[in-house]
Tab-separated table of C-alpha atoms and ligand atoms in Angstrom:
chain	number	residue	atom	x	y	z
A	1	UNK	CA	-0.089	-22.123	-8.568
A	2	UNK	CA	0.361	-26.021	-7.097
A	3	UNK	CA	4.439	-25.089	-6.752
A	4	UNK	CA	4.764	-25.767	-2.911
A	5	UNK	CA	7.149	-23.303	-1.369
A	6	UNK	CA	9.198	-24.309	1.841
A	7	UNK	CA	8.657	-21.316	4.098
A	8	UNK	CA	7.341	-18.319	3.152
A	9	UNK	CA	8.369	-15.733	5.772
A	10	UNK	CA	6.021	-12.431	6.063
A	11	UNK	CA	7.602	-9.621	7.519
A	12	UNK	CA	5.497	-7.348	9.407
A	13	UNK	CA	1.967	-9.052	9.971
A	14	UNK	CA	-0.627	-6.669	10.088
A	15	UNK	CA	-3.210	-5.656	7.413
A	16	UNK	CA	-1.145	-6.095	3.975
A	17	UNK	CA	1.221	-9.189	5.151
A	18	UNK	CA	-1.494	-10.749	7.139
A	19	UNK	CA	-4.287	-10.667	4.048
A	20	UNK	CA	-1.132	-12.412	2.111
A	21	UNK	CA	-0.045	-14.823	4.737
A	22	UNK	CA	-3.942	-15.819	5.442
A	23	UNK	CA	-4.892	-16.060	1.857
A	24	UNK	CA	-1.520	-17.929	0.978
A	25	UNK	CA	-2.030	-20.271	4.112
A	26	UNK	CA	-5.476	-21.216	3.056
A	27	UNK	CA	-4.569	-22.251	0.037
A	28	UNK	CA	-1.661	-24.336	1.508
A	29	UNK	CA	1.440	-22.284	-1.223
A	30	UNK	CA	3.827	-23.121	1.358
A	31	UNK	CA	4.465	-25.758	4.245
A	32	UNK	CA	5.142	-22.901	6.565
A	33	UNK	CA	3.916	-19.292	6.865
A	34	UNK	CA	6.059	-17.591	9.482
A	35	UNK	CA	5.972	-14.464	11.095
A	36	UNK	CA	8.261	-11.996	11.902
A	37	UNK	CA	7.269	-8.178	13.542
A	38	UNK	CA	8.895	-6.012	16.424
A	39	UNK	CA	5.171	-6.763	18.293
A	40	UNK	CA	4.878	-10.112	19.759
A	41	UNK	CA	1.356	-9.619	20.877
A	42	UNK	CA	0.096	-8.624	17.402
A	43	UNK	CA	2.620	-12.003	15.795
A	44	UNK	CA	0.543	-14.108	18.756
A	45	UNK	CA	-3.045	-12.470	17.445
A	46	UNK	CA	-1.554	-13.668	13.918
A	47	UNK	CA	-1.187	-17.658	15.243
A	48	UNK	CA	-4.259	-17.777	17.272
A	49	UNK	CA	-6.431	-15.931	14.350
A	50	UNK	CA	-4.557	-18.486	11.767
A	51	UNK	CA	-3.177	-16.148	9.700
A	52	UNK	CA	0.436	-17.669	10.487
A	53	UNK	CA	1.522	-21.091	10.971
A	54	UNK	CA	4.389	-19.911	13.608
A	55	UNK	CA	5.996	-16.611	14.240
A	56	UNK	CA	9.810	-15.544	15.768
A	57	UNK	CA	10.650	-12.341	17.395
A	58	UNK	CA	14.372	-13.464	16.089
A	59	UNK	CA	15.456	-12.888	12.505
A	60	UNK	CA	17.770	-15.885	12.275
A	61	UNK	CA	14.844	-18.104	13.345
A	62	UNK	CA	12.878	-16.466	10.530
A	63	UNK	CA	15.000	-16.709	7.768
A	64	UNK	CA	15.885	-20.277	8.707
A	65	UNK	CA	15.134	-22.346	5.788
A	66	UNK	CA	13.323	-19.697	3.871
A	67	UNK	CA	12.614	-19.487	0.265
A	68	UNK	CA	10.226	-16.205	-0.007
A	69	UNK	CA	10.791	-13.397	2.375
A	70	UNK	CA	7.576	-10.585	2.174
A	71	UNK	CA	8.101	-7.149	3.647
A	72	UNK	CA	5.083	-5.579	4.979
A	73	UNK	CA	6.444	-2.968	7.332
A	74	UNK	CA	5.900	0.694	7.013
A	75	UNK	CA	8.217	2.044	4.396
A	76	UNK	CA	11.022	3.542	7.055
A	77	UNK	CA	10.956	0.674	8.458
A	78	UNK	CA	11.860	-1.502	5.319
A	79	UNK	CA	15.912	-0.164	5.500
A	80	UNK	CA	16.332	-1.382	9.272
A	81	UNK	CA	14.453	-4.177	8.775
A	82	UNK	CA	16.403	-5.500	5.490
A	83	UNK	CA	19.834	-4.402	7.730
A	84	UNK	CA	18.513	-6.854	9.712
A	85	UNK	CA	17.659	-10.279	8.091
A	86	UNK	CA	20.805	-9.572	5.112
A	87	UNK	CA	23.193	-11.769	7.378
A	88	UNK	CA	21.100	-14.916	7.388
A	89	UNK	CA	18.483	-14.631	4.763
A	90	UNK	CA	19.220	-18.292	2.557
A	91	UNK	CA	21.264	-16.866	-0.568
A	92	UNK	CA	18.462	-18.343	-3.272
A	93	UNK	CA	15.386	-16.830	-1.124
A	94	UNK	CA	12.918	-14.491	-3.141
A	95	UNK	CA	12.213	-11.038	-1.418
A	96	UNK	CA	9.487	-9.032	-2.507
A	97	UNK	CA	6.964	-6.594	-0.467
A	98	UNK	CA	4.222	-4.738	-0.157
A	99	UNK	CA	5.412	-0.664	0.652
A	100	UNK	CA	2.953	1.742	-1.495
A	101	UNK	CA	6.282	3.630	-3.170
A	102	UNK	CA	8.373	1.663	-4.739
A	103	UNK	CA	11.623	3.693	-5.465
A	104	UNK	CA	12.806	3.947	-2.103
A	105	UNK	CA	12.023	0.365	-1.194
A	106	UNK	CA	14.360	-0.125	-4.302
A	107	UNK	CA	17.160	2.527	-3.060
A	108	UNK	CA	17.091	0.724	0.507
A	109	UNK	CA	17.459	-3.092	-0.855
A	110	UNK	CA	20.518	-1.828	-2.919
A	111	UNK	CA	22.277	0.602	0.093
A	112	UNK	CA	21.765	-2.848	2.403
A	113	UNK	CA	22.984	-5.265	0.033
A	114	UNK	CA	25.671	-3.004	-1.908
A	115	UNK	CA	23.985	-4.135	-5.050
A	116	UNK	CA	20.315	-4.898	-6.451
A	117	UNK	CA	19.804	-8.814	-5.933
A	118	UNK	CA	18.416	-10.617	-8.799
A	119	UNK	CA	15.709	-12.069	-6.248
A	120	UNK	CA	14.254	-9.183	-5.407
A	121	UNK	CA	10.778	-8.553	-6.938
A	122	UNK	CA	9.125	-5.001	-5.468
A	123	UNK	CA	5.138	-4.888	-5.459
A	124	UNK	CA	2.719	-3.042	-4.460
A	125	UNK	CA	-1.064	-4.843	-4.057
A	126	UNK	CA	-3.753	-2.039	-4.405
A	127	UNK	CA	-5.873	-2.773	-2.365
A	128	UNK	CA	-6.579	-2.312	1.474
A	129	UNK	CA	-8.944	-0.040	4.211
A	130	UNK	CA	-8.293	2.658	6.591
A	131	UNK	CA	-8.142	-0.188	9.757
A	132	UNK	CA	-4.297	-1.664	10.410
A	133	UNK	CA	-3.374	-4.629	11.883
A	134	UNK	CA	-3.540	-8.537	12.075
A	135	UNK	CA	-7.139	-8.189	13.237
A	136	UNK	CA	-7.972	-6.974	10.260
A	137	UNK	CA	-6.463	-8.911	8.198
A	138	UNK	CA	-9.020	-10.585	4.922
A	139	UNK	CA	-7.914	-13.520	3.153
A	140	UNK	CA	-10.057	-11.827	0.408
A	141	UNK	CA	-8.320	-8.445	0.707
A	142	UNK	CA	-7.013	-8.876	-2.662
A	143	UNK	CA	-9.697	-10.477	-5.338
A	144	UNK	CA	-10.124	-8.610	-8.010
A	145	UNK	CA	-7.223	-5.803	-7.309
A	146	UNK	CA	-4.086	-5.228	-9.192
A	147	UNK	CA	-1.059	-5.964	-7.951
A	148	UNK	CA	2.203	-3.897	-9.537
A	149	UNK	CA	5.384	-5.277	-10.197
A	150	UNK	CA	8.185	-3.038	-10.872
A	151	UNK	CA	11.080	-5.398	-11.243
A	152	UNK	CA	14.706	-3.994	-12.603
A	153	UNK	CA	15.998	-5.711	-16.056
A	154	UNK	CA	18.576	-6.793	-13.932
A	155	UNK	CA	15.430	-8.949	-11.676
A	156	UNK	CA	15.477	-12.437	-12.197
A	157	UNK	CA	12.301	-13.791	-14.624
A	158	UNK	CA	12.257	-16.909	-12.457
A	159	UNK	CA	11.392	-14.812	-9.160
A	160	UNK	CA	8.947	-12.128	-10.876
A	161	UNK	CA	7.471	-15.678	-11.948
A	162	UNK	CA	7.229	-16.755	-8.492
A	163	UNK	CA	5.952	-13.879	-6.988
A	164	UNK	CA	3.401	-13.216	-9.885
A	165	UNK	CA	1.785	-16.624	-8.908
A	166	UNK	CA	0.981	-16.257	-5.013
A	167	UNK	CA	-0.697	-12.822	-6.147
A	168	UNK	CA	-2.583	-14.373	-8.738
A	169	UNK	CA	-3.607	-17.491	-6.230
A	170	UNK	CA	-5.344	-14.758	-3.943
A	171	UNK	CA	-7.393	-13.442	-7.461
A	172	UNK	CA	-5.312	-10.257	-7.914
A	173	UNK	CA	-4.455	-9.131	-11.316
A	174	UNK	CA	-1.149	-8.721	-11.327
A	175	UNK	CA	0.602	-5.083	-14.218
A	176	UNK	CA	3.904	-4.754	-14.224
A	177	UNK	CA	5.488	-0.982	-15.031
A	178	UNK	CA	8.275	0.928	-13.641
A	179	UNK	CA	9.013	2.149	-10.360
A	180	UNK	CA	9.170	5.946	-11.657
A	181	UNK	CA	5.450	5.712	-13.374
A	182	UNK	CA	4.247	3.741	-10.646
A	183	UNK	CA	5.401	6.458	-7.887
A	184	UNK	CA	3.599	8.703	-10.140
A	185	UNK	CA	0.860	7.192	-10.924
A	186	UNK	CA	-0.152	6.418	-7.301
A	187	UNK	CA	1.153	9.967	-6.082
A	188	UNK	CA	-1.615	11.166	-7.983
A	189	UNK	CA	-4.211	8.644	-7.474
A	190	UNK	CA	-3.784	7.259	-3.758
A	191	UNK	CA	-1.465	9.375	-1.604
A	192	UNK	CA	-3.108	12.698	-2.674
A	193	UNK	CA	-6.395	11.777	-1.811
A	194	UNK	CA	-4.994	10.573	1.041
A	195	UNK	CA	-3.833	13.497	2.297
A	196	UNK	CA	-6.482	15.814	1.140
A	197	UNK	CA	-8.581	13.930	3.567
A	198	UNK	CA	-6.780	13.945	6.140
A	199	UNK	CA	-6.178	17.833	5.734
A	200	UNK	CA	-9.916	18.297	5.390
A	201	UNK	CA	-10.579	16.835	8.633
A	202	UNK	CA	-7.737	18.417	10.370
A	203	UNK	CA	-8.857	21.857	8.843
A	204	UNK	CA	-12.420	21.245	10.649
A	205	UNK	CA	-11.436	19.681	13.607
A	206	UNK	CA	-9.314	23.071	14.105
A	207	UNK	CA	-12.245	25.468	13.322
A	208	UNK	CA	-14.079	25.628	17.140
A	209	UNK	CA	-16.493	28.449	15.515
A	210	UNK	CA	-18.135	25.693	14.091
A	211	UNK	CA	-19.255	23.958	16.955
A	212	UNK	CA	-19.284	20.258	16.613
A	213	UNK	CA	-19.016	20.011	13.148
A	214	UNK	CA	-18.682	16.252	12.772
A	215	UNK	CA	-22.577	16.301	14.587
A	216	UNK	CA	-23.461	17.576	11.253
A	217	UNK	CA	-21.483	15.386	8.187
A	218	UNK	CA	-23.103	13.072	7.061
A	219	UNK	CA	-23.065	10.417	3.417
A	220	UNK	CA	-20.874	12.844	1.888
A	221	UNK	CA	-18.465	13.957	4.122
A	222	UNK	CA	-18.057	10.303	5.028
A	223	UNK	CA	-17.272	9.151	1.811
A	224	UNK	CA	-14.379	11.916	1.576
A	225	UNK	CA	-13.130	11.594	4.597
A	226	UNK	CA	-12.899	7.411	5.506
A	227	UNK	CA	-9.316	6.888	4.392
A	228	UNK	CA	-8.360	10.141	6.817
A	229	UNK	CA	-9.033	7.203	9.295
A	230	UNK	CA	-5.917	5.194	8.152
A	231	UNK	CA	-2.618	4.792	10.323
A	232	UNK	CA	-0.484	7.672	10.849
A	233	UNK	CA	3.012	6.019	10.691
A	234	UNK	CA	1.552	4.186	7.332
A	235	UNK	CA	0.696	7.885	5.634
A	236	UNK	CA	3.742	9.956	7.516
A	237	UNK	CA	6.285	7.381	5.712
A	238	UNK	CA	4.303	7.166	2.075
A	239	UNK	CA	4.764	11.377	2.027
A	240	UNK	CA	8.101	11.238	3.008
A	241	UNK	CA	9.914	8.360	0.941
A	242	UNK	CA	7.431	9.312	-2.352
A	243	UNK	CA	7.780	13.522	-1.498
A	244	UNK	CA	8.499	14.528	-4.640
A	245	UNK	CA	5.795	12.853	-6.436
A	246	UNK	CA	3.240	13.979	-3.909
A	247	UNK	CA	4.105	17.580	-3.422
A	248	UNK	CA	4.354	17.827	-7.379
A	249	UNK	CA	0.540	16.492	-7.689
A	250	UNK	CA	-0.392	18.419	-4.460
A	251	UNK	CA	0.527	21.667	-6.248
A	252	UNK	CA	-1.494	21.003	-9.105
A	253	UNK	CA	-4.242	20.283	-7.309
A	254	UNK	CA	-3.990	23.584	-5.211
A	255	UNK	CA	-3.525	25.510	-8.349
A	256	UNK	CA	-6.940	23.746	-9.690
A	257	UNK	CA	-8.295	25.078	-6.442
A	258	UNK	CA	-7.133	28.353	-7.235
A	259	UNK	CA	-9.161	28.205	-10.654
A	260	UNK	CA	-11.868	26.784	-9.139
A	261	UNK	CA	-11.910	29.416	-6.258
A	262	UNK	CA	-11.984	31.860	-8.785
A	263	UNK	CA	-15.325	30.796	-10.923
A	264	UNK	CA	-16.904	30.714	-7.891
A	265	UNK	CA	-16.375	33.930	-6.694
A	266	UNK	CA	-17.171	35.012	-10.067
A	267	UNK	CA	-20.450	32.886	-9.748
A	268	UNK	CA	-19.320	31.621	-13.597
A	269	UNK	CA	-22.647	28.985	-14.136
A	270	UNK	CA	-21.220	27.740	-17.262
A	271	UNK	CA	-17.717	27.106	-16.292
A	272	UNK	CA	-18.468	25.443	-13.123
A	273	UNK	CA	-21.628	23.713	-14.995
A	274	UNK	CA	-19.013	22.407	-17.419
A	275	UNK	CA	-16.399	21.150	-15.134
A	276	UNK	CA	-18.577	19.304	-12.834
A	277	UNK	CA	-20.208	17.328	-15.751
A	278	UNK	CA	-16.745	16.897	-17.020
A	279	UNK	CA	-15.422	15.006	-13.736
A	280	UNK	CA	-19.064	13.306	-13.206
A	281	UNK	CA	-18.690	11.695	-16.811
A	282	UNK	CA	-15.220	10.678	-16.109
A	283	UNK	CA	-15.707	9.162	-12.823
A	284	UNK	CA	-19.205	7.454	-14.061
A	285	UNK	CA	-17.107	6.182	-17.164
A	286	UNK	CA	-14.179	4.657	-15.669
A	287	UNK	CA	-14.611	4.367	-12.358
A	288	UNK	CA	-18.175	3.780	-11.672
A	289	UNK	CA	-18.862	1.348	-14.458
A	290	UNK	CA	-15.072	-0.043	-14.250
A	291	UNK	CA	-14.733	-2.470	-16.701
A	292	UNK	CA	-11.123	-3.470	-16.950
B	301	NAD	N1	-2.972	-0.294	4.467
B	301	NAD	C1	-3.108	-0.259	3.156
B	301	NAD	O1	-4.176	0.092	2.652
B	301	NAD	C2	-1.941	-0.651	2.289
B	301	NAD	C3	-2.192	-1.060	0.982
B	301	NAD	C4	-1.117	-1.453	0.182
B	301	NAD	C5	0.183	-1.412	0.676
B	301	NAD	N2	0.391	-0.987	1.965
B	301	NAD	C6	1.785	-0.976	2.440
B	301	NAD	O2	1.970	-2.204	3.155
B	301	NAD	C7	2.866	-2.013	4.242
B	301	NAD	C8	2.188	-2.451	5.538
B	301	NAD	O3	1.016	-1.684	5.743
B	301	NAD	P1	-0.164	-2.231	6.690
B	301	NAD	O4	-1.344	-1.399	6.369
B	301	NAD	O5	-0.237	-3.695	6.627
B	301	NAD	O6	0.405	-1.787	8.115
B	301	NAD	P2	0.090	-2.433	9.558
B	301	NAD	O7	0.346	-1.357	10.539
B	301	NAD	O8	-1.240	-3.086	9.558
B	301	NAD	O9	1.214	-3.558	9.697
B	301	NAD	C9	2.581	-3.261	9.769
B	301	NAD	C10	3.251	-4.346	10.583
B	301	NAD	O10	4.655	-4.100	10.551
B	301	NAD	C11	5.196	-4.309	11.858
B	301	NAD	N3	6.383	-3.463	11.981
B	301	NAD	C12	6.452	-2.120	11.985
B	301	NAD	N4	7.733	-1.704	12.095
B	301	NAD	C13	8.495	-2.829	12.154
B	301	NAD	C14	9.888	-3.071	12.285
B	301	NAD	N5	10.767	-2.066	12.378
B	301	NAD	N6	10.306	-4.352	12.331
B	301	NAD	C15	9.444	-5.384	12.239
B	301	NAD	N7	8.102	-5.209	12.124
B	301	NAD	C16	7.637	-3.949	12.078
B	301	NAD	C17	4.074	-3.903	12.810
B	301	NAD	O11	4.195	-4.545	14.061
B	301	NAD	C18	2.842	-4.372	12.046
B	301	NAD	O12	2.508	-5.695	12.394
B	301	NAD	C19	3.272	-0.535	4.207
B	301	NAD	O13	4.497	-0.401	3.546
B	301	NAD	C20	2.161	0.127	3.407
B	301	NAD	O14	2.611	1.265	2.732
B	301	NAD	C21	-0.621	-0.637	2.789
B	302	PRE	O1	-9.048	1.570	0.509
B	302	PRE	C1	-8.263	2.107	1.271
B	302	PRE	O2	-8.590	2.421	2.425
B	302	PRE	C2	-6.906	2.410	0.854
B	302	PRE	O3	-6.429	3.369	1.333
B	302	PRE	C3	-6.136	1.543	-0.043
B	302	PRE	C4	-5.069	2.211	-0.874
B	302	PRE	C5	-5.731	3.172	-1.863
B	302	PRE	O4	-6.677	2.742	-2.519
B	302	PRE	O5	-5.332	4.326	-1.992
B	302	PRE	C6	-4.101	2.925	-0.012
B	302	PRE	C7	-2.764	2.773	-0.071
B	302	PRE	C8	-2.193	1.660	-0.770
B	302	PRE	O6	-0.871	1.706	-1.003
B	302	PRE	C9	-3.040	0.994	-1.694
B	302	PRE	C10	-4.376	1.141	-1.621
């Protein structure tokens, strides 16, 4: 992309809008990257650690001249926030963000503005860790990971354009599907695992039988339990605003449970044999030895 934008405002700087503003700052997209948070100490981290050219506590400031507005606040925060900036964002200026459900982000740009703006582009960049914050924001954050778009027909091809660039600048690969499939998709793949990790280490933490359990985990347990590290307000706002989604996959994973409970109480060799090299091929297939 060598289209210069004006100012490129990111909403929210921590992880997700400060790996975008760094990356899209280091490559010089735009003549300004401004912040805008409700935590000046965190939008003063985000000037001194470069991620940000300048930063504003005030929302008029930060739509001022603005041509691309990213919103990378938790997803209950995306409503109040978009409440706020809809008086002065510039009438042409692209918004797009970051929120890991995409139908509600959707529901709250329409309730705010009455209608779905042709400038609006949702996305959603899959990638990111279990630490939050401008600190760790990575300029690198997103090589090599897909980025969804789930515009409307109604979205304007200019702004999808747009948008589709700065993610490609940073090396994402950038699929574009519908909101419905993609709060499927990721119900099933992200926000379950999610919270099956965080209930596993909840469910231990609460056993005081077994001692100090976390003295004894150790590759494994780590492995399945890292993302129950991740912030609280993040993964309390994903399982509300994509609930449906989640508690459908949830209870298809407890009723595997329940079968799998069953073979091995019934110590069934074969079945359990069969199942595990079932998962281990598809995981080593598409997963392990990822090619697309
Ligand atoms: N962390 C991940 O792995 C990941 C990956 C992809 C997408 N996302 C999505 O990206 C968004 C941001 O996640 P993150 O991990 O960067 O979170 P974060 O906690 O690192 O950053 C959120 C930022 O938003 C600011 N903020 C919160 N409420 C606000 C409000 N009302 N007004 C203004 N600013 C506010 C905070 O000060 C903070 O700087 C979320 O919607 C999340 O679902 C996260
Ligand atoms: O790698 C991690 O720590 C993540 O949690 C990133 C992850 C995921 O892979 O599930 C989490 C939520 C996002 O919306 C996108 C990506």
């Amino acid at each position: 992309m060598r289209t210069v934008l004006n100012k490129i405002t990111v909403i929210g700087v921590g992880l997700i809008g400060g790996s975008f503003a760094k990356g899209i700052k280091q490559l010089g997209l735009a003549k300004e990257i401004h912040g805008f948070g409700n935590n000046e100490e965190n939008l003063k981290m985000a000037v001194d650690l470069q991620v940000v050219d300048s930063y504003s506590t005030d929302i008029q400031t930060a739509m001022q001249d603005c041509d691309l507005v990213m919103l990378a606040v938790p997803l209950g925060a995306m409503q109040p926030v978009l409440e706020s900036l809809r008086p002065h964002i510039p009438q042409s200026a692209i918004i797009t963000d970051a929120g890991s459900a995409k139908q509600s982000v959707i529901d709250a740009v329409t309730k705010v503005f009455g209608y779905l703006p042709e400038n609006f582009v949702p996305g959603h960049p899959i990638a990111g860790k279990e630490q939050s914050g401008v600190a760790a924001a990575d300029d690198q954050l997103f090589v090599d990971h897909r980025v969804i778009l789930t515009p409307a027909e109604s979205t304007s091809s200019a702004a999808v354009e747009t948008v589709k660039k700065l993610w490609l600048a940073l090396d994402a690969r950038v699929e574009v599907m519908s909101a419905g499939f993609h709060d499927e998709v990721f119900a099933a793949t992200s926000h379950l695992p999610h919270l099956l990790a965080f209930a596993l280490v909840e469910m231990l933490h609460e056993h005081p039988e077994l001692g100090n359990v976390f003295k004894y985990t150790a590759g494994g347990f780590r492995d399945f339990s890292r993302i129950a590290s991740s912030d609280a307000t993040m993964w309390r706002d994903i399982s509300i605003y994509n609930h449906q989604a989640i508690a459908k996959w949830m209870t298809e994973y407890r009723d595997y449970l329940s079968g799998m409970i069953e073979l091995v109480e019934k110590q069934d060799a074969e079945a359990l044999y069969e199942l595990f090299t079932t998962a281990k091929q598809a995981r080593d297939q598409h997963i392990v030895n990822k090619q697309d």
